[in-house]
mmCIF file of C-alpha atoms in Angstrom:
data_model
loop_
_atom_site.group_PDB
_atom_site.id
_atom_site.type_symbol
_atom_site.label_atom_id
_atom_site.label_comp_id
_atom_site.label_asym_id
_atom_site.label_seq_id
_atom_site.Cartn_x
_atom_site.Cartn_y
_atom_site.Cartn_z
ATOM 1 C CA MET A 5 -118.533 32.913 -54.271
ATOM 2 C CA SER A 6 -121.456 31.038 -53.072
ATOM 3 C CA ALA A 7 -122.584 31.079 -49.469
ATOM 4 C CA GLU A 8 -121.687 27.416 -49.165
ATOM 5 C CA LYS A 9 -118.073 28.031 -50.289
ATOM 6 C CA LYS A 10 -117.635 31.048 -47.973
ATOM 7 C CA GLY A 11 -118.945 28.979 -45.086
ATOM 8 C CA ARG A 12 -116.501 26.116 -45.885
ATOM 9 C CA ALA A 13 -113.557 28.557 -46.165
ATOM 10 C CA ARG A 14 -114.360 30.116 -42.816
ATOM 11 C CA SER A 15 -114.636 26.641 -41.287
ATOM 12 C CA GLU A 16 -111.135 25.694 -42.734
ATOM 13 C CA ARG A 17 -109.173 28.667 -41.191
ATOM 14 C CA PRO A 18 -108.143 27.773 -37.525
ATOM 15 C CA PRO A 19 -109.396 29.910 -34.880
ATOM 16 C CA VAL A 20 -107.168 32.701 -33.638
ATOM 17 C CA GLU A 21 -106.557 31.056 -30.292
ATOM 18 C CA LEU A 22 -105.574 27.750 -31.758
ATOM 19 C CA LYS A 23 -103.091 29.501 -34.117
ATOM 20 C CA LYS A 24 -101.520 31.292 -31.195
ATOM 21 C CA GLU A 25 -101.226 27.890 -29.292
ATOM 22 C CA ARG A 26 -99.724 26.394 -32.382
ATOM 23 C CA ASP A 27 -97.224 29.241 -32.880
ATOM 24 C CA ALA A 28 -96.324 29.121 -29.218
ATOM 25 C CA PHE A 29 -95.905 25.322 -29.542
ATOM 26 C CA LEU A 30 -93.704 25.696 -32.532
ATOM 27 C CA GLN A 31 -91.667 28.437 -30.995
ATOM 28 C CA ASN A 32 -91.303 26.439 -27.838
ATOM 29 C CA PHE A 33 -90.433 23.253 -29.835
ATOM 30 C CA PHE A 34 -87.851 25.138 -31.867
ATOM 31 C CA ARG A 35 -86.446 26.852 -28.846
ATOM 32 C CA LYS A 36 -86.141 23.494 -27.023
ATOM 33 C CA GLY A 37 -84.686 22.027 -30.112
ATOM 34 C CA ALA A 38 -82.187 24.806 -30.433
ATOM 35 C CA GLN A 39 -81.443 24.428 -26.758
ATOM 36 C CA LEU A 40 -80.981 20.688 -27.053
ATOM 37 C CA THR A 41 -78.861 21.205 -30.073
ATOM 38 C CA SER A 42 -76.718 23.734 -28.109
ATOM 39 C CA GLU A 43 -76.564 21.256 -25.179
ATOM 40 C CA VAL A 44 -75.615 18.431 -27.600
ATOM 41 C CA LEU A 45 -72.955 20.653 -29.164
ATOM 42 C CA GLU A 46 -71.646 21.615 -25.695
ATOM 43 C CA GLU A 47 -71.563 18.066 -24.592
ATOM 44 C CA ASN A 48 -69.843 17.091 -27.815
ATOM 45 C CA ARG A 49 -67.262 19.861 -27.228
ATOM 46 C CA ARG A 50 -66.797 18.742 -23.605
ATOM 47 C CA LEU A 51 -66.449 15.086 -24.745
ATOM 48 C CA ARG A 52 -63.921 16.216 -27.418
ATOM 49 C CA LYS A 53 -62.003 18.118 -24.798
ATOM 50 C CA ARG A 54 -62.121 15.155 -22.442
ATOM 51 C CA VAL A 55 -60.975 12.904 -25.286
ATOM 52 C CA ALA A 56 -58.167 15.219 -25.969
ATOM 53 C CA GLU A 57 -57.205 15.265 -22.224
ATOM 54 C CA LEU A 58 -57.436 11.463 -22.193
ATOM 55 C CA GLU A 59 -55.184 11.254 -25.283
ATOM 56 C CA ALA A 60 -52.716 13.719 -23.632
ATOM 57 C CA ASP A 61 -52.800 11.661 -20.446
ATOM 58 C CA ASN A 62 -52.318 8.500 -22.440
ATOM 59 C CA ALA A 63 -49.416 10.092 -24.297
ATOM 60 C CA ARG A 64 -47.866 11.117 -21.060
ATOM 61 C CA LEU A 65 -48.303 7.596 -19.660
ATOM 62 C CA ARG A 66 -46.828 6.098 -22.727
ATOM 63 C CA ALA A 67 -43.891 8.592 -22.457
ATOM 64 C CA GLN A 68 -43.649 7.717 -18.802
ATOM 65 C CA VAL A 69 -43.602 4.008 -19.470
ATOM 66 C CA ALA A 70 -40.946 4.599 -22.147
ATOM 67 C CA SER A 71 -39.010 6.699 -19.665
ATOM 68 C CA ASP A 72 -39.360 4.133 -16.929
ATOM 69 C CA ASP A 73 -38.153 1.415 -19.392
ATOM 70 C CA ALA A 74 -35.270 3.692 -20.290
ATOM 71 C CA ILE A 75 -34.473 4.184 -16.706
ATOM 72 C CA ARG A 76 -34.637 0.531 -15.989
ATOM 73 C CA GLU A 77 -32.300 -0.105 -18.910
ATOM 74 C CA LEU A 78 -30.067 2.613 -17.652
ATOM 75 C CA LEU A 79 -30.080 1.151 -14.111
ATOM 76 C CA LYS A 80 -29.178 -2.251 -15.623
ATOM 77 C CA LYS A 81 -26.280 -0.677 -17.496
ATOM 78 C CA ILE A 82 -25.228 1.183 -14.351
ATOM 79 C CA GLU A 83 -25.245 -2.045 -12.399
ATOM 80 C CA ALA A 84 -23.213 -3.854 -15.123
ATOM 81 C CA LEU A 85 -20.774 -0.955 -15.167
ATOM 82 C CA GLU A 86 -20.486 -0.996 -11.389
ATOM 83 C CA SER A 87 -19.920 -4.710 -11.474
ATOM 84 C CA GLU A 88 -17.309 -4.372 -14.195
ATOM 85 C CA LYS A 89 -15.636 -1.421 -12.204
ATOM 86 C CA GLU A 90 -15.471 -3.590 -9.062
ATOM 87 C CA GLU A 91 -13.873 -6.411 -11.037
ATOM 88 C CA LEU A 92 -11.377 -4.025 -12.498
ATOM 89 C CA VAL A 93 -10.658 -2.516 -9.117
ATOM 90 C CA SER A 94 -10.175 -6.007 -7.660
ATOM 91 C CA ARG A 95 -7.811 -6.797 -10.493
ATOM 92 C CA PHE A 96 -6.012 -3.579 -10.086
ATOM 93 C CA ARG A 97 -5.591 -4.212 -6.339
ATOM 94 C CA GLU A 98 -4.270 -7.665 -7.096
ATOM 95 C CA ALA A 99 -1.794 -6.369 -9.577
ATOM 96 C CA GLU A 100 -0.813 -3.651 -7.169
ATOM 97 C CA GLU A 101 -0.334 -6.162 -4.384
ATOM 98 C CA ALA A 102 1.710 -8.399 -6.787
ATOM 99 C CA SER A 103 3.765 -5.367 -7.793
ATOM 100 C CA SER A 104 4.391 -4.400 -4.194
ATOM 101 C CA ARG A 105 5.445 -7.913 -3.449
ATOM 102 C CA ALA A 106 7.781 -7.824 -6.452
ATOM 103 C CA VAL A 107 9.253 -4.580 -5.291
ATOM 104 C CA ASP A 108 9.774 -5.957 -1.785
ATOM 105 C CA GLN A 109 11.302 -9.127 -3.182
ATOM 106 C CA CYS A 110 13.595 -7.108 -5.404
ATOM 107 C CA ALA A 111 14.447 -4.912 -2.434
ATOM 108 C CA GLU A 112 15.204 -7.945 -0.444
ATOM 109 C CA ILE A 113 17.301 -9.526 -3.081
ATOM 110 C CA GLU A 114 19.194 -6.200 -3.536
ATOM 111 C CA GLY A 115 19.784 -6.127 0.248
ATOM 112 C CA GLU A 116 20.981 -9.773 0.271
ATOM 113 C CA LEU A 117 23.319 -8.952 -2.655
ATOM 114 C CA ALA A 118 24.581 -5.852 -0.793
ATOM 115 C CA ASN A 119 25.183 -7.998 2.247
ATOM 116 C CA LEU A 120 27.037 -10.645 0.240
ATOM 117 C CA ALA A 121 29.118 -7.872 -1.301
ATOM 118 C CA ASN A 122 29.956 -6.529 2.087
ATOM 119 C CA LEU A 123 30.969 -9.964 3.348
ATOM 120 C CA TYR A 124 33.064 -10.571 0.156
ATOM 121 C CA VAL A 125 34.788 -7.254 0.564
ATOM 122 C CA ALA A 126 35.429 -7.832 4.312
ATOM 123 C CA SER A 127 36.936 -11.200 3.517
ATOM 124 C CA ALA A 128 39.017 -9.935 0.706
ATOM 125 C CA GLN A 129 40.279 -7.011 2.833
ATOM 126 C CA LEU A 130 41.194 -9.325 5.717
ATOM 127 C CA HIS A 131 43.284 -11.589 3.432
ATOM 128 C CA GLY A 132 44.451 -8.994 0.958
ATOM 129 C CA SER A 133 47.737 -8.277 2.696
ATOM 130 C CA LEU A 134 50.377 -9.999 4.798
ATOM 131 C CA ASP A 135 51.516 -6.713 6.235
ATOM 132 C CA LEU A 136 50.560 -6.546 9.979
ATOM 133 C CA ARG A 137 50.032 -2.823 9.995
ATOM 134 C CA VAL A 138 47.822 -2.947 6.836
ATOM 135 C CA THR A 139 45.896 -5.870 8.218
ATOM 136 C CA VAL A 140 45.086 -4.042 11.534
ATOM 137 C CA GLN A 141 44.084 -0.908 9.592
ATOM 138 C CA ARG A 142 41.713 -2.895 7.359
ATOM 139 C CA ILE A 143 40.090 -4.536 10.450
ATOM 140 C CA LYS A 144 39.556 -1.025 11.899
ATOM 141 C CA GLU A 145 38.060 0.121 8.542
ATOM 142 C CA LEU A 146 35.729 -2.763 8.451
ATOM 143 C CA LEU A 147 34.479 -1.989 11.961
ATOM 144 C CA ASN A 148 33.992 1.683 11.220
ATOM 145 C CA GLN A 149 32.695 1.643 7.712
ATOM 146 C CA LEU A 150 30.630 -1.630 7.526
ATOM 147 C CA VAL A 151 29.644 -2.143 11.167
ATOM 148 C CA GLY A 152 29.388 1.564 12.090
ATOM 149 C CA ALA A 153 31.549 1.400 15.256
ATOM 150 C CA ARG A 154 32.673 4.738 16.702
ATOM 151 C CA SER A 155 34.604 3.452 19.738
ATOM 152 C CA TYR A 156 36.234 0.017 19.555
ATOM 153 C CA ALA A 157 39.471 -1.957 20.334
ATOM 154 C CA ILE A 158 41.253 -5.023 19.119
ATOM 155 C CA TYR A 159 42.741 -6.874 22.105
ATOM 156 C CA LEU A 160 45.265 -9.664 22.420
ATOM 157 C CA ALA A 161 45.034 -11.695 25.590
ATOM 158 C CA SER A 162 47.846 -12.957 27.680
ATOM 159 C CA ASP A 163 48.404 -16.726 27.920
ATOM 160 C CA ASP A 164 46.399 -16.950 31.186
ATOM 161 C CA HIS A 165 43.651 -14.627 29.893
ATOM 162 C CA LYS A 166 44.182 -12.389 32.824
ATOM 163 C CA THR A 167 45.415 -9.297 30.861
ATOM 164 C CA LEU A 168 44.065 -7.676 27.628
ATOM 165 C CA GLU A 169 46.203 -5.324 25.553
ATOM 166 C CA ALA A 170 44.932 -3.320 22.579
ATOM 167 C CA VAL A 171 46.961 -3.680 19.394
ATOM 168 C CA ALA A 172 44.487 -1.124 17.796
ATOM 169 C CA ALA A 173 41.855 1.083 19.299
ATOM 170 C CA GLU A 174 39.660 4.051 18.319
ATOM 171 C CA ASN A 175 38.165 6.560 20.792
ATOM 172 C CA VAL A 176 39.073 4.376 23.807
ATOM 173 C CA PRO A 177 40.595 5.925 26.939
ATOM 174 C CA PRO A 178 44.027 4.787 28.082
ATOM 175 C CA ALA A 179 42.534 2.876 31.082
ATOM 176 C CA TYR A 180 40.880 0.523 28.630
ATOM 177 C CA ARG A 181 43.847 -0.048 26.291
ATOM 178 C CA ALA A 182 45.744 -2.459 28.704
ATOM 179 C CA PHE A 183 43.918 -3.828 31.726
ATOM 180 C CA GLU A 184 42.723 -6.886 33.578
ATOM 181 C CA PRO A 185 39.125 -7.677 32.748
ATOM 182 C CA ALA A 186 36.862 -8.377 35.748
ATOM 183 C CA GLU A 187 36.515 -12.101 36.396
ATOM 184 C CA ASP A 188 32.695 -11.877 36.363
ATOM 185 C CA GLY A 189 32.543 -9.472 33.522
ATOM 186 C CA VAL A 190 31.521 -10.127 29.927
ATOM 187 C CA LEU A 191 35.041 -9.862 28.498
ATOM 188 C CA ALA A 192 36.293 -12.639 30.822
ATOM 189 C CA GLU A 193 33.302 -14.753 29.971
ATOM 190 C CA VAL A 194 33.864 -14.476 26.237
ATOM 191 C CA LEU A 195 37.624 -15.215 26.574
ATOM 192 C CA ALA A 196 36.693 -18.338 28.563
ATOM 193 C CA THR A 197 33.753 -19.621 26.454
ATOM 194 C CA GLY A 198 34.684 -18.359 22.972
ATOM 195 C CA VAL A 199 31.101 -17.358 22.469
ATOM 196 C CA ALA A 200 30.395 -13.794 21.200
ATOM 197 C CA ARG A 201 28.130 -11.460 23.233
ATOM 198 C CA ILE A 202 26.343 -8.966 20.964
ATOM 199 C CA GLU A 203 23.606 -6.522 22.031
ATOM 200 C CA LYS A 204 20.380 -7.286 20.249
ATOM 201 C CA GLY A 205 18.346 -4.250 21.221
ATOM 202 C CA ASP A 206 18.835 -0.528 21.414
ATOM 203 C CA LEU A 207 22.475 0.602 21.099
ATOM 204 C CA SER A 208 22.210 4.091 22.570
ATOM 205 C CA ASP A 209 22.798 2.911 26.163
ATOM 206 C CA ALA A 210 26.581 2.065 25.853
ATOM 207 C CA SER A 211 29.575 2.481 28.219
ATOM 208 C CA PHE A 212 33.212 1.121 28.503
ATOM 209 C CA ASP A 213 31.968 -1.118 31.340
ATOM 210 C CA HIS A 214 29.092 -2.414 29.266
ATOM 211 C CA PRO A 215 30.243 -2.907 25.750
ATOM 212 C CA LEU A 216 27.839 -3.425 22.919
ATOM 213 C CA ALA A 217 29.649 -6.319 21.201
ATOM 214 C CA VAL A 218 32.397 -8.622 22.316
ATOM 215 C CA VAL A 219 33.702 -10.971 19.587
ATOM 216 C CA PRO A 220 36.292 -13.588 20.259
ATOM 217 C CA LEU A 221 39.341 -13.862 17.905
ATOM 218 C CA THR A 222 39.837 -17.546 17.367
ATOM 219 C CA ILE A 223 42.034 -19.932 15.537
ATOM 220 C CA GLU A 224 41.831 -23.678 15.699
ATOM 221 C CA GLY A 225 39.115 -23.390 18.309
ATOM 222 C CA LYS A 226 41.327 -21.358 20.710
ATOM 223 C CA THR A 227 40.547 -17.827 21.764
ATOM 224 C CA PHE A 228 43.552 -15.472 21.770
ATOM 225 C CA GLY A 229 41.846 -12.066 21.707
ATOM 226 C CA LEU A 230 38.829 -9.925 21.404
ATOM 227 C CA ILE A 231 37.175 -7.387 19.212
ATOM 228 C CA VAL A 232 35.114 -5.124 21.500
ATOM 229 C CA VAL A 233 32.751 -2.412 20.316
ATOM 230 C CA PHE A 234 32.045 0.210 23.000
ATOM 231 C CA ALA A 235 29.815 2.778 21.124
ATOM 232 C CA MET A 236 28.304 3.082 17.635
ATOM 233 C CA LEU A 237 28.012 6.051 15.219
ATOM 234 C CA PRO A 238 24.897 8.246 15.818
ATOM 235 C CA HIS A 239 22.981 6.854 12.813
ATOM 236 C CA LYS A 240 23.265 3.185 14.026
ATOM 237 C CA ALA A 241 20.355 2.497 16.387
ATOM 238 C CA ARG A 242 20.755 -1.276 16.453
ATOM 239 C CA PHE A 243 22.716 -4.162 14.930
ATOM 240 C CA LEU A 244 21.419 -5.494 11.649
ATOM 241 C CA PRO A 245 21.523 -9.127 10.541
ATOM 242 C CA ILE A 246 24.468 -8.392 8.291
ATOM 243 C CA ASP A 247 26.369 -6.952 11.347
ATOM 244 C CA PHE A 248 26.076 -10.329 13.078
ATOM 245 C CA GLU A 249 27.419 -11.941 9.905
ATOM 246 C CA LEU A 250 30.324 -9.497 9.813
ATOM 247 C CA PHE A 251 31.100 -10.075 13.515
ATOM 248 C CA HIS A 252 31.116 -13.865 12.889
ATOM 249 C CA LEU A 253 33.466 -13.274 9.838
ATOM 250 C CA LEU A 254 35.789 -10.984 11.896
ATOM 251 C CA GLY A 255 35.879 -13.444 14.795
ATOM 252 C CA GLY A 256 36.896 -16.373 12.472
ATOM 253 C CA GLN A 257 38.995 -14.570 9.781
ATOM 254 C CA ALA A 258 40.473 -11.565 11.506
ATOM 255 C CA GLY A 259 42.358 -13.707 13.925
ATOM 256 C CA LYS A 260 43.784 -15.804 11.149
ATOM 257 C CA ALA A 261 44.721 -12.634 9.158
ATOM 258 C CA LEU A 262 46.546 -11.218 12.227
ATOM 259 C CA ILE A 263 48.426 -14.431 12.926
ATOM 260 C CA SER A 264 49.369 -14.863 9.320
ATOM 261 C CA ALA A 265 50.650 -11.198 9.085
ATOM 262 C CA LYS A 266 52.519 -11.629 12.442
ATOM 263 C CA LEU A 267 54.201 -14.837 11.205
ATOM 264 C CA PHE A 268 55.067 -13.178 7.879
ATOM 265 C CA ALA A 269 56.542 -10.234 9.737
ATOM 266 C CA ASP A 270 58.496 -12.502 12.058
ATOM 267 C CA ALA A 271 59.795 -14.303 8.914
ATOM 268 C CA GLU A 272 61.205 -10.919 7.817
ATOM 269 C CA LYS A 273 58.683 -10.910 4.972
ATOM 270 C CA ASN A 274 60.472 -13.714 3.166
ATOM 271 C CA MET A 275 58.442 -16.184 1.115
ATOM 272 C CA PRO A 276 58.814 -19.690 2.452
ATOM 273 C CA ASP A 277 60.791 -22.292 0.462
ATOM 274 C CA LEU A 278 58.328 -23.837 -1.892
ATOM 275 C CA SER A 279 60.291 -26.985 -2.169
ATOM 276 C CA GLY A 280 59.507 -27.560 1.558
ATOM 277 C CA LEU A 281 55.869 -27.356 0.633
ATOM 278 C CA ILE A 282 56.217 -29.839 -2.168
ATOM 279 C CA ALA A 283 58.174 -32.177 0.136
ATOM 280 C CA ALA A 284 55.339 -31.893 2.646
ATOM 281 C CA GLY A 285 52.879 -33.067 0.033
ATOM 282 C CA VAL A 286 51.048 -29.770 -0.139
#
């Protein structure tokens, strides 16, 4: 090799110091590149993780929104069901009230029918016989069984209304079977006016001097006797509306039944001559 070529070759090789700097630069460059790459990869991993978290949060939010929508729909259904329930309860109460009213009306009708039956039985009993003893016994049975009287008497008055004499009595002491009623007492008042006096309140406070019911026996507007109730059976605390009707019936019909039976007995239980009735235009 010529000297010229050797000199040029030596001039082309970098100096040792420059090579070291270059190598150091390259090492530093590659190290920083590797570090940057590592940082980029780490940042990418972190971003991926964050994206995954955001996607998870988004999914939870979507689920929450869907759940809230479902809850809102459920609440709407509950409100609708509550409204329907209130309407059904209201209809049920109306039907229950109507049913209760119907039951009350049926009970009232049954009570009225029972009262009518009692009045019919009482009237039929009073006029079912012309035997005086049977008639008196039936009046006693009506007072005891229908009215609930425990102590009572059926009195006939003298012509001057000064004396009362019992033709039938139950649980009445002898002193009150034939006596002169006090002029200012209730018995004399009913005999004079022909207006019944019947206790409207509690029946537990009764005595022979203060009877519970005094009913006039009348015929053709004239009073000729009294039905007097002194005490009631234990279960009877007060007079019911049907009792007032029975007293009214007894006052008007019992007297007629007694007079009819007495006249029939006086006629020796002989039927009247029907030709006389025809002649009288009956």
